[in-house]
CSV table of C-alpha atoms in Angstrom, one decimal:
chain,number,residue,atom,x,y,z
A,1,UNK,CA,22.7,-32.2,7.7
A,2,UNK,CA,20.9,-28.5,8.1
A,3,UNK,CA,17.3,-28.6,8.2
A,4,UNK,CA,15.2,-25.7,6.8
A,5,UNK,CA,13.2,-24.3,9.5
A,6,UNK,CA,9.7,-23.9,8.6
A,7,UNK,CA,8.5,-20.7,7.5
A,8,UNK,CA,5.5,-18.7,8.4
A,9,UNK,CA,5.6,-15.1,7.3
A,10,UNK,CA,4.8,-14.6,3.9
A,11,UNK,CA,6.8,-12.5,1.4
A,12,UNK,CA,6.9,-8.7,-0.7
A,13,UNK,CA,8.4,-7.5,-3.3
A,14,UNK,CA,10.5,-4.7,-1.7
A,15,UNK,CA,9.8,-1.8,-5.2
A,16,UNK,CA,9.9,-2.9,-8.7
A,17,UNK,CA,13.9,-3.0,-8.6
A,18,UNK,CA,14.8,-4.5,-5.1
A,19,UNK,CA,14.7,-8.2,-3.5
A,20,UNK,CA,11.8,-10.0,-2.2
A,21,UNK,CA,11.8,-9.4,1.1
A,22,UNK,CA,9.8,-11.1,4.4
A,23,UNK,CA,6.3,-9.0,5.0
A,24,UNK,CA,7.7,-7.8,8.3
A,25,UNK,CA,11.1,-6.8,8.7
A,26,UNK,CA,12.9,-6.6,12.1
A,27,UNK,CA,14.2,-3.4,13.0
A,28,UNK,CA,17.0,-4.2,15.1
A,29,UNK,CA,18.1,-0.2,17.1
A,30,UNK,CA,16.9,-1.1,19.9
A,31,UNK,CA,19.1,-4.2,20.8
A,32,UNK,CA,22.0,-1.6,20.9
A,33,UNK,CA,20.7,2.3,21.5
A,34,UNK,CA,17.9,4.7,22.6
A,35,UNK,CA,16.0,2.7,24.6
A,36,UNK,CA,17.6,1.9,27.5
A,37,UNK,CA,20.3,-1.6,28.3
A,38,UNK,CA,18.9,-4.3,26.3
A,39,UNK,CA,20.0,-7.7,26.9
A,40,UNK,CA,22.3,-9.3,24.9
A,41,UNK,CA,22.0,-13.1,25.2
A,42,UNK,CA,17.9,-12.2,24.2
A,43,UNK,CA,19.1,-9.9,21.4
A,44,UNK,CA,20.5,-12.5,19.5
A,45,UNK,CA,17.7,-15.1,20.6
A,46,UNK,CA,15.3,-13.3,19.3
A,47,UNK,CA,17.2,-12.5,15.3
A,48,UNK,CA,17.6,-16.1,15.7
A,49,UNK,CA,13.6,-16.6,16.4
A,50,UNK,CA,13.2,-14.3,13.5
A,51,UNK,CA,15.2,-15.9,11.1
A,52,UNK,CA,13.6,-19.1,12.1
A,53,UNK,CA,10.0,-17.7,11.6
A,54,UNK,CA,10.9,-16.5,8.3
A,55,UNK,CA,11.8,-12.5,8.9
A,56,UNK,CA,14.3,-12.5,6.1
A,57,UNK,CA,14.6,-8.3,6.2
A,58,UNK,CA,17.3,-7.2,9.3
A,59,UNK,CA,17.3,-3.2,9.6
A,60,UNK,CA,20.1,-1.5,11.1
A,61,UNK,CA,21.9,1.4,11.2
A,62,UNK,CA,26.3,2.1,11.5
A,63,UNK,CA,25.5,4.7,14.3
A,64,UNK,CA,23.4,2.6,16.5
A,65,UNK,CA,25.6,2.1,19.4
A,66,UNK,CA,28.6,2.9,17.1
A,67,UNK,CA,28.9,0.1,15.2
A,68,UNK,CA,27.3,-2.3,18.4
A,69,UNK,CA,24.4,-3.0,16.5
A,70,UNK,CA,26.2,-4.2,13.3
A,71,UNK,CA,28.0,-6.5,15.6
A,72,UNK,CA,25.5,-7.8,17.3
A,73,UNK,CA,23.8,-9.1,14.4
A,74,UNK,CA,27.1,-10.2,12.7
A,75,UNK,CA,27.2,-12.5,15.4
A,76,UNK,CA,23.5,-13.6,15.5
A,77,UNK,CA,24.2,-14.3,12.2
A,78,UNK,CA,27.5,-16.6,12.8
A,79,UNK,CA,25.8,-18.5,15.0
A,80,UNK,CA,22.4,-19.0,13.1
A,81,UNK,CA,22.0,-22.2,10.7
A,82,UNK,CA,23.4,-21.8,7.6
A,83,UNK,CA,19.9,-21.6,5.6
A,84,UNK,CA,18.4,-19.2,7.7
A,85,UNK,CA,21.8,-17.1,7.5
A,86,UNK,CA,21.5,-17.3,3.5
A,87,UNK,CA,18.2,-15.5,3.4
A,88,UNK,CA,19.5,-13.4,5.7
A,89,UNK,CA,19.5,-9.5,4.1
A,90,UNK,CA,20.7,-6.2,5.7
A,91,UNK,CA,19.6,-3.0,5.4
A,92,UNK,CA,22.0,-0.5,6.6
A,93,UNK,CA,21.6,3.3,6.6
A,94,UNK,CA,24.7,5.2,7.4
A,95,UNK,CA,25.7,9.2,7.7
A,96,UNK,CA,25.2,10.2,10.7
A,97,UNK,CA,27.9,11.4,12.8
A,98,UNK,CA,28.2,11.5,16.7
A,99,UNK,CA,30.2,12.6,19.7
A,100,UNK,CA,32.2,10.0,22.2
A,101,UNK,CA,29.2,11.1,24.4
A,102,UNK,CA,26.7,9.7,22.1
A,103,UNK,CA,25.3,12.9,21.0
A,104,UNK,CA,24.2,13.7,17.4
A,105,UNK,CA,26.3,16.6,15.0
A,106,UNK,CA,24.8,15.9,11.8
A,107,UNK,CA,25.1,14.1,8.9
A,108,UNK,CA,27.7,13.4,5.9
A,109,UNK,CA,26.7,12.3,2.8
A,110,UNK,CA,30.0,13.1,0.8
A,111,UNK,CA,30.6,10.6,-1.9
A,112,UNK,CA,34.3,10.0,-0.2
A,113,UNK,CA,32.2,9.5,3.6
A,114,UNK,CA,29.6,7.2,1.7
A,115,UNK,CA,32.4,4.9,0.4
A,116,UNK,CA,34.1,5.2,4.1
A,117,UNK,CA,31.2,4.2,6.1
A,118,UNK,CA,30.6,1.1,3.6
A,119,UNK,CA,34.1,0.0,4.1
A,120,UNK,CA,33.3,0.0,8.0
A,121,UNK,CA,29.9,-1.6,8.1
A,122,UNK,CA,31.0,-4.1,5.4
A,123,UNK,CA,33.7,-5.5,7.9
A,124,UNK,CA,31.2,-5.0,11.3
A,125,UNK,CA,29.2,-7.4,9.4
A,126,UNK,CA,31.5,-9.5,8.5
A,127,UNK,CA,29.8,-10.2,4.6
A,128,UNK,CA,30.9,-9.2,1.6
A,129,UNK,CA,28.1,-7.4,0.3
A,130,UNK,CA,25.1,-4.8,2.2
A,131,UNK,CA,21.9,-5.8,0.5
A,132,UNK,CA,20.1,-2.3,0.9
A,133,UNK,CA,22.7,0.7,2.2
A,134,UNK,CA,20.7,4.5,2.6
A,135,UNK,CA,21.9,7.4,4.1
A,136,UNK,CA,19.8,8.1,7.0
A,137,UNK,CA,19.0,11.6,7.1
A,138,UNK,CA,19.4,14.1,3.8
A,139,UNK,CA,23.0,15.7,3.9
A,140,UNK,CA,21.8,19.3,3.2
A,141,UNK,CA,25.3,20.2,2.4
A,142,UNK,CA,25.7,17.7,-0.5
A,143,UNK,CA,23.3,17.3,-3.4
A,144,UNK,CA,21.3,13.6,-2.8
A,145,UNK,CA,22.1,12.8,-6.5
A,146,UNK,CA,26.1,12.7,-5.1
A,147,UNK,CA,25.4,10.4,-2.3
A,148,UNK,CA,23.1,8.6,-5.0
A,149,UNK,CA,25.3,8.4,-7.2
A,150,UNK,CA,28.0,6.6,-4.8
A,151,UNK,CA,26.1,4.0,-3.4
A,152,UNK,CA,25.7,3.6,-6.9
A,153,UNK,CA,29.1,3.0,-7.9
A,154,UNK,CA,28.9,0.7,-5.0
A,155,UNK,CA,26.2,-1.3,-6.7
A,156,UNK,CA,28.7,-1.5,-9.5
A,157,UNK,CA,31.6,-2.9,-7.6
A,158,UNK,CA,29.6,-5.7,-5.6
A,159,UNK,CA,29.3,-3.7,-2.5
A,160,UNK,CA,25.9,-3.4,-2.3
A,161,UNK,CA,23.0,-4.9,-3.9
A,162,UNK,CA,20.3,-2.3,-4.1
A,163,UNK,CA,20.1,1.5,-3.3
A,164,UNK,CA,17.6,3.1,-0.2
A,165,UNK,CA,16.5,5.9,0.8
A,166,UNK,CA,15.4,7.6,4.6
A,167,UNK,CA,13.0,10.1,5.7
A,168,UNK,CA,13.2,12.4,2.3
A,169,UNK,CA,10.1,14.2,0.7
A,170,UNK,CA,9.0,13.4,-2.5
A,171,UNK,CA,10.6,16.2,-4.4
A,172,UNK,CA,14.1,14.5,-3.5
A,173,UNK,CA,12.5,10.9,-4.4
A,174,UNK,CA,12.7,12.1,-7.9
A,175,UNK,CA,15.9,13.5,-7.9
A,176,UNK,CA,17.5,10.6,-6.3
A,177,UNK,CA,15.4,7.6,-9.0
A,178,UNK,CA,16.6,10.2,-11.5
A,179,UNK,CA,19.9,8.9,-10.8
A,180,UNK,CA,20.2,5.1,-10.1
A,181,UNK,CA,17.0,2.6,-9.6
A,182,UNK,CA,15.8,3.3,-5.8
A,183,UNK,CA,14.1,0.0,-4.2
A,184,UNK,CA,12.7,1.3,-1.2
A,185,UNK,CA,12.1,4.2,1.4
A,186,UNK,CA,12.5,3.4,4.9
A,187,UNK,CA,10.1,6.3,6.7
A,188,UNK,CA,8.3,6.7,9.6
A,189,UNK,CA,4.4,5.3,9.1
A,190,UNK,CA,2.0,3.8,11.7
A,191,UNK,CA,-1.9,5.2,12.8
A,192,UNK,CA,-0.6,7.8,14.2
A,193,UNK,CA,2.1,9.4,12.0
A,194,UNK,CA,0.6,9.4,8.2
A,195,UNK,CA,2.3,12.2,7.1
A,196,UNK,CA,3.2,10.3,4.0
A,197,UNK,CA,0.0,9.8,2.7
A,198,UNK,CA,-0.5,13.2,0.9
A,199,UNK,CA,2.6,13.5,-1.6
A,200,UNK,CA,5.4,10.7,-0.4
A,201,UNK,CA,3.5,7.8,-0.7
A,202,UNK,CA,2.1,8.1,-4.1
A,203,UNK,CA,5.3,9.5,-5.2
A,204,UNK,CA,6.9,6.4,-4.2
A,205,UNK,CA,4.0,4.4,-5.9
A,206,UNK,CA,4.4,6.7,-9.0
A,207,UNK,CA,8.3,5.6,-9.6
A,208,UNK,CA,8.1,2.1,-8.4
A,209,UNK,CA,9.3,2.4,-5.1
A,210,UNK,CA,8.6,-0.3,-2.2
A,211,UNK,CA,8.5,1.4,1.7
A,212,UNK,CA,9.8,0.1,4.7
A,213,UNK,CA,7.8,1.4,8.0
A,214,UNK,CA,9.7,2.0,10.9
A,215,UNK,CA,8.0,3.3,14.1
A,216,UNK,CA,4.5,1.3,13.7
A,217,UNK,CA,3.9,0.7,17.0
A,218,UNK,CA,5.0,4.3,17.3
A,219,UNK,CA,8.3,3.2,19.5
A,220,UNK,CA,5.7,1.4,21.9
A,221,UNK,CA,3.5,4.2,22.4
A,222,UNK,CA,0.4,2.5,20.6
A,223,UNK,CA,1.8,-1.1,21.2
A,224,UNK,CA,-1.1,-1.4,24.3
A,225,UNK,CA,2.0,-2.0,26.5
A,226,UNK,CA,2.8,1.8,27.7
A,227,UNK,CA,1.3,3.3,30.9
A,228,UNK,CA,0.9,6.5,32.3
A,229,UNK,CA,3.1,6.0,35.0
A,230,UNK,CA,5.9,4.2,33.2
A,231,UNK,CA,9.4,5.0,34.6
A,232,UNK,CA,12.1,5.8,31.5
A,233,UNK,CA,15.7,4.7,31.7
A,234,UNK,CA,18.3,6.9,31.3
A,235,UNK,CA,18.9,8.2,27.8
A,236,UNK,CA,15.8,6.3,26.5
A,237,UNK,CA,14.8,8.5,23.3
A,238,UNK,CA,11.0,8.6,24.7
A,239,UNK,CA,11.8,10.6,27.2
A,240,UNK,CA,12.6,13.8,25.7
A,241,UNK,CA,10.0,12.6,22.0
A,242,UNK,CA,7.0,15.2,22.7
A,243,UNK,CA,4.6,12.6,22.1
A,244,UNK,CA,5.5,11.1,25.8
A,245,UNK,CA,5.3,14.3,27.4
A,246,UNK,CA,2.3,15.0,29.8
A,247,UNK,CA,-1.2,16.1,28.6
A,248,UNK,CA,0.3,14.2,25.0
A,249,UNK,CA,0.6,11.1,26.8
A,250,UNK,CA,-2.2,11.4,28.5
A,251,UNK,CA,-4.2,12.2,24.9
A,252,UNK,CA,-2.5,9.7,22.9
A,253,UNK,CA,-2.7,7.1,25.2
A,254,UNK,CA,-6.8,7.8,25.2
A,255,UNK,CA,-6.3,6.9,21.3
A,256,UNK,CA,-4.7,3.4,22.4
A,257,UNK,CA,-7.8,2.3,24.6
A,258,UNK,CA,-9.8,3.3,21.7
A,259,UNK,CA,-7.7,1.0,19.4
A,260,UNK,CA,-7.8,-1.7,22.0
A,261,UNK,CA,-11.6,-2.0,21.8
A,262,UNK,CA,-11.6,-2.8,18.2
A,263,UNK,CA,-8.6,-5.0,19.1
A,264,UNK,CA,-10.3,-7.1,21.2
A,265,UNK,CA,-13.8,-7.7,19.4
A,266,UNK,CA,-11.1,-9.1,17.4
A,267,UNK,CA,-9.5,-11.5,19.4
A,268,UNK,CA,-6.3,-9.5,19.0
A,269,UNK,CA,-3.9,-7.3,20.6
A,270,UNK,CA,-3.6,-3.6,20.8
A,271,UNK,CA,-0.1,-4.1,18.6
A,272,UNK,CA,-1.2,-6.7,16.5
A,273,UNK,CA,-4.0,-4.6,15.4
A,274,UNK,CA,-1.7,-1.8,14.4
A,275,UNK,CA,0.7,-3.5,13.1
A,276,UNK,CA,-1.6,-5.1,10.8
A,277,UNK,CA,-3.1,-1.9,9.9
A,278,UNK,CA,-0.2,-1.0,8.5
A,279,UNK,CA,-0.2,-4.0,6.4
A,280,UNK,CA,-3.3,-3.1,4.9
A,281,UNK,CA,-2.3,0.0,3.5
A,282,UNK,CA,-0.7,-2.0,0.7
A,283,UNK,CA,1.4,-4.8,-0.8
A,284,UNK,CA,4.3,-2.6,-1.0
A,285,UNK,CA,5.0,-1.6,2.0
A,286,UNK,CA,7.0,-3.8,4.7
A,287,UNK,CA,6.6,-2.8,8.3
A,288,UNK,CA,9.6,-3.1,10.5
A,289,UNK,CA,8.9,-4.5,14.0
A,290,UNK,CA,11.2,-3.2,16.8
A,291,UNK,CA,11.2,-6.7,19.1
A,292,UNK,CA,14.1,-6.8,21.6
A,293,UNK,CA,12.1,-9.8,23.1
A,294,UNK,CA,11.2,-13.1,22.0
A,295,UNK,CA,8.0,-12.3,23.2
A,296,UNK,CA,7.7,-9.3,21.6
A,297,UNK,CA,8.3,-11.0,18.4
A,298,UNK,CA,6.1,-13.3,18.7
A,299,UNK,CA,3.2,-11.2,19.2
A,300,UNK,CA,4.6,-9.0,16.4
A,301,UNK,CA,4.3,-12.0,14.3
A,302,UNK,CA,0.5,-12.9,15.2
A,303,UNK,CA,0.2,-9.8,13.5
A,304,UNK,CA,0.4,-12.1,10.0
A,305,UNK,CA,-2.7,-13.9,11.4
A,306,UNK,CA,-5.7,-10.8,11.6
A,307,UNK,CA,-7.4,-9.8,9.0
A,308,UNK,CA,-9.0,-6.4,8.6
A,309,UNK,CA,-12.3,-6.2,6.5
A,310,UNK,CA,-13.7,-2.7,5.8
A,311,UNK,CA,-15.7,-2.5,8.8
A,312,UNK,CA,-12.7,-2.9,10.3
A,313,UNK,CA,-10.6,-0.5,8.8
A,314,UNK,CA,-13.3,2.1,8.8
A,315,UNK,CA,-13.9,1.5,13.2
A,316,UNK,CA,-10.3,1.9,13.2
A,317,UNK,CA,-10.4,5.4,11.0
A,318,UNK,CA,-13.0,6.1,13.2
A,319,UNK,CA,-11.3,5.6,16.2
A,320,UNK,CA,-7.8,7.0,15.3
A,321,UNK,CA,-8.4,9.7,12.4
A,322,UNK,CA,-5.3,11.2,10.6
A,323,UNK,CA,-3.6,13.7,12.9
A,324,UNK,CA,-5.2,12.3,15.8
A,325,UNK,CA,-2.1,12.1,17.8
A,326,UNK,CA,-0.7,15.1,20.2
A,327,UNK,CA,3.3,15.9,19.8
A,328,UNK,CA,5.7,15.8,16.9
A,329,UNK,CA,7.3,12.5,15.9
A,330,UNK,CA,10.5,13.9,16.9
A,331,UNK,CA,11.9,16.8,19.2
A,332,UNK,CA,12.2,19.9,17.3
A,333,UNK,CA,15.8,20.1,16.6
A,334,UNK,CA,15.9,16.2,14.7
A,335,UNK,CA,12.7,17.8,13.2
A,336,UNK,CA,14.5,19.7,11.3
A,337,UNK,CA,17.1,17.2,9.7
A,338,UNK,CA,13.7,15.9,8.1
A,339,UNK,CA,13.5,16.5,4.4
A,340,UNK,CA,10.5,14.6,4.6
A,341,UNK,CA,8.9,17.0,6.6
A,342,UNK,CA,9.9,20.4,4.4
């Protein structure tokens, strides 16, 4: 007989259209790409520690490692119980296109491409169905009501469940809800990347549109774990982001001790604190944790267990204003694949 495991993290609705969803997803990239080796045996440990805890939302992408990542879960999943396995959803963006050397050459967002890359994800996975499928960057050759409009026709066939979106501004948020119901927009969002605030966010609010926040802990930059002196491994993404360059660092990690005083008069860590800023800013949004660890995770989780009051919030204001941080989110040429940031 299968036992339930117990579970802790509370739920959101992901938008007025989409699925109800665990309040903190796990972002699973960096079990497979940019970050340096990750371990394989404690990749799969810690989905199954998620899916245990509750975590119900798994995020991945058809490009991370080339289809490693949609493996690697496939088999997390395979090997999980067969309850946590059921409330198991994917969320897969797809469209970006890369060299045998692993570089980057753009995106494709073709209706024919779209329909292609399902086909290939669908059997990495080894289900019969992607619960949320999003192209990952804006395809500036094809109009997004195209590449819309084919994940839509994938809703209609069974393929998928519900339609994403990734990194666009809020002018293209309209023209793509224009089209087909949207559920969510994955985007970048922590303290020290609120870029959305101004016109995305209440755009999203406007149609009824649910965000998934990647990058809260700012890919470990405000997590309270990153030194000065922190070697890199080869190809990890942070060593070319401008944010871990020099005099940024050395700025932006001056931000973090400042965090981690508030943190503490807390009784909380430096990550848990941000993460569950994040939190605050509203029911509908769902932050997406980047653990590799079990560790990780379960600080990640603890999260779940601080509350912010207004004092709280407003120290933290205080302490890291908007467009407090030093360096673009991203070197200048991925800056520039961005709709959200035209």
């Amino acid at each position: 007989m299968t036992t339930t495991p117990k579970t802790t993290v509370p739920t959101r609705p992901l938008g007025a259209t989409g699925p109800v969803v665990s309040a903190l997803g796990l972002g699973c990239m960096g079990m497979s790409a940019l970050y340096g080796e990750a371990d394989r045996a404690e990749s799969i440990a810690t989905i199954h520690a998620a899916l245990d805890a509750g975590v119900t939302l798994l995020d991945t992408g058809d490009f991370y490692g080339m289809g490693h990542n949609e493996l690697l879960i496939n088999e997390a999943l395979r090997t999980a119980p067969v309850a946590a396995r059921e409330r198991a959803l994917t969320s897969v963006k797809f469209g970006a296109l890369r060299t045998v050397e692993g570089g980057f050459t753009g995106y494709d967002g073709r209706p024919a491409a779209v329909k292609n890359f399902a086909a290939y994800s669908l059997q990495r996975l080894g289900t019969d169905h992607i619960d949320i499928y999003r192209i990952a960057r804006v395809d500036p050759d094809v109009p997004i009501e195209e590449t819309v409009g084919a994940i839509a026709e994938l809703v209609e066939q069974g393929h998928v469940r519900h339609i994403g979106l990734s990194e666009v501004g809020a002018d293209t948020l309209r023209r793509a809800a224009a089209v087909a119901p949207i559920a969510d927009l994955q985007i970048e969002y922590s303290l020290i990347s609120r870029g959305i605030e101004d016109k995305i966010l209440p755009t999203a609010r406007e149609l009824g549109i649910g965000v998934t926040a990647y990058g809260v802990l700012s890919r470990g930059l405000i997590s309270g774990h990153f030194t000065r002196d922190r070697e890199l491994a080869p190809g990890d993404f942070r060593g070319f982001s401008p944010r871990f360059q020099g005099e940024n660092l050395d700025h932006n990690l001056d931000l973090v001790d400042r965090l981690r005083t508030i943190a503490e008069a807390k009784g909380a860590t430096v990550a848990q604190t941000a993460i569950t800023w994040v939190l605050a800013q509203g029911d509908d949004i769902v932050p997406l944790v980047g653990a590799r660890r079990r560790d990780r995770l379960a600080e990640a989780l603890g999260a779940l267990d601080v509350t912010l009051d207004a004092a709280d919030l407003a120290a933290i204001e205080e302490a890291v204003p908007a467009d407090a941080a030093a360096g673009a989110r991203y070197p200048e040429a991925q800056m520039a694949h961005l709709d959200s940031e035209h």
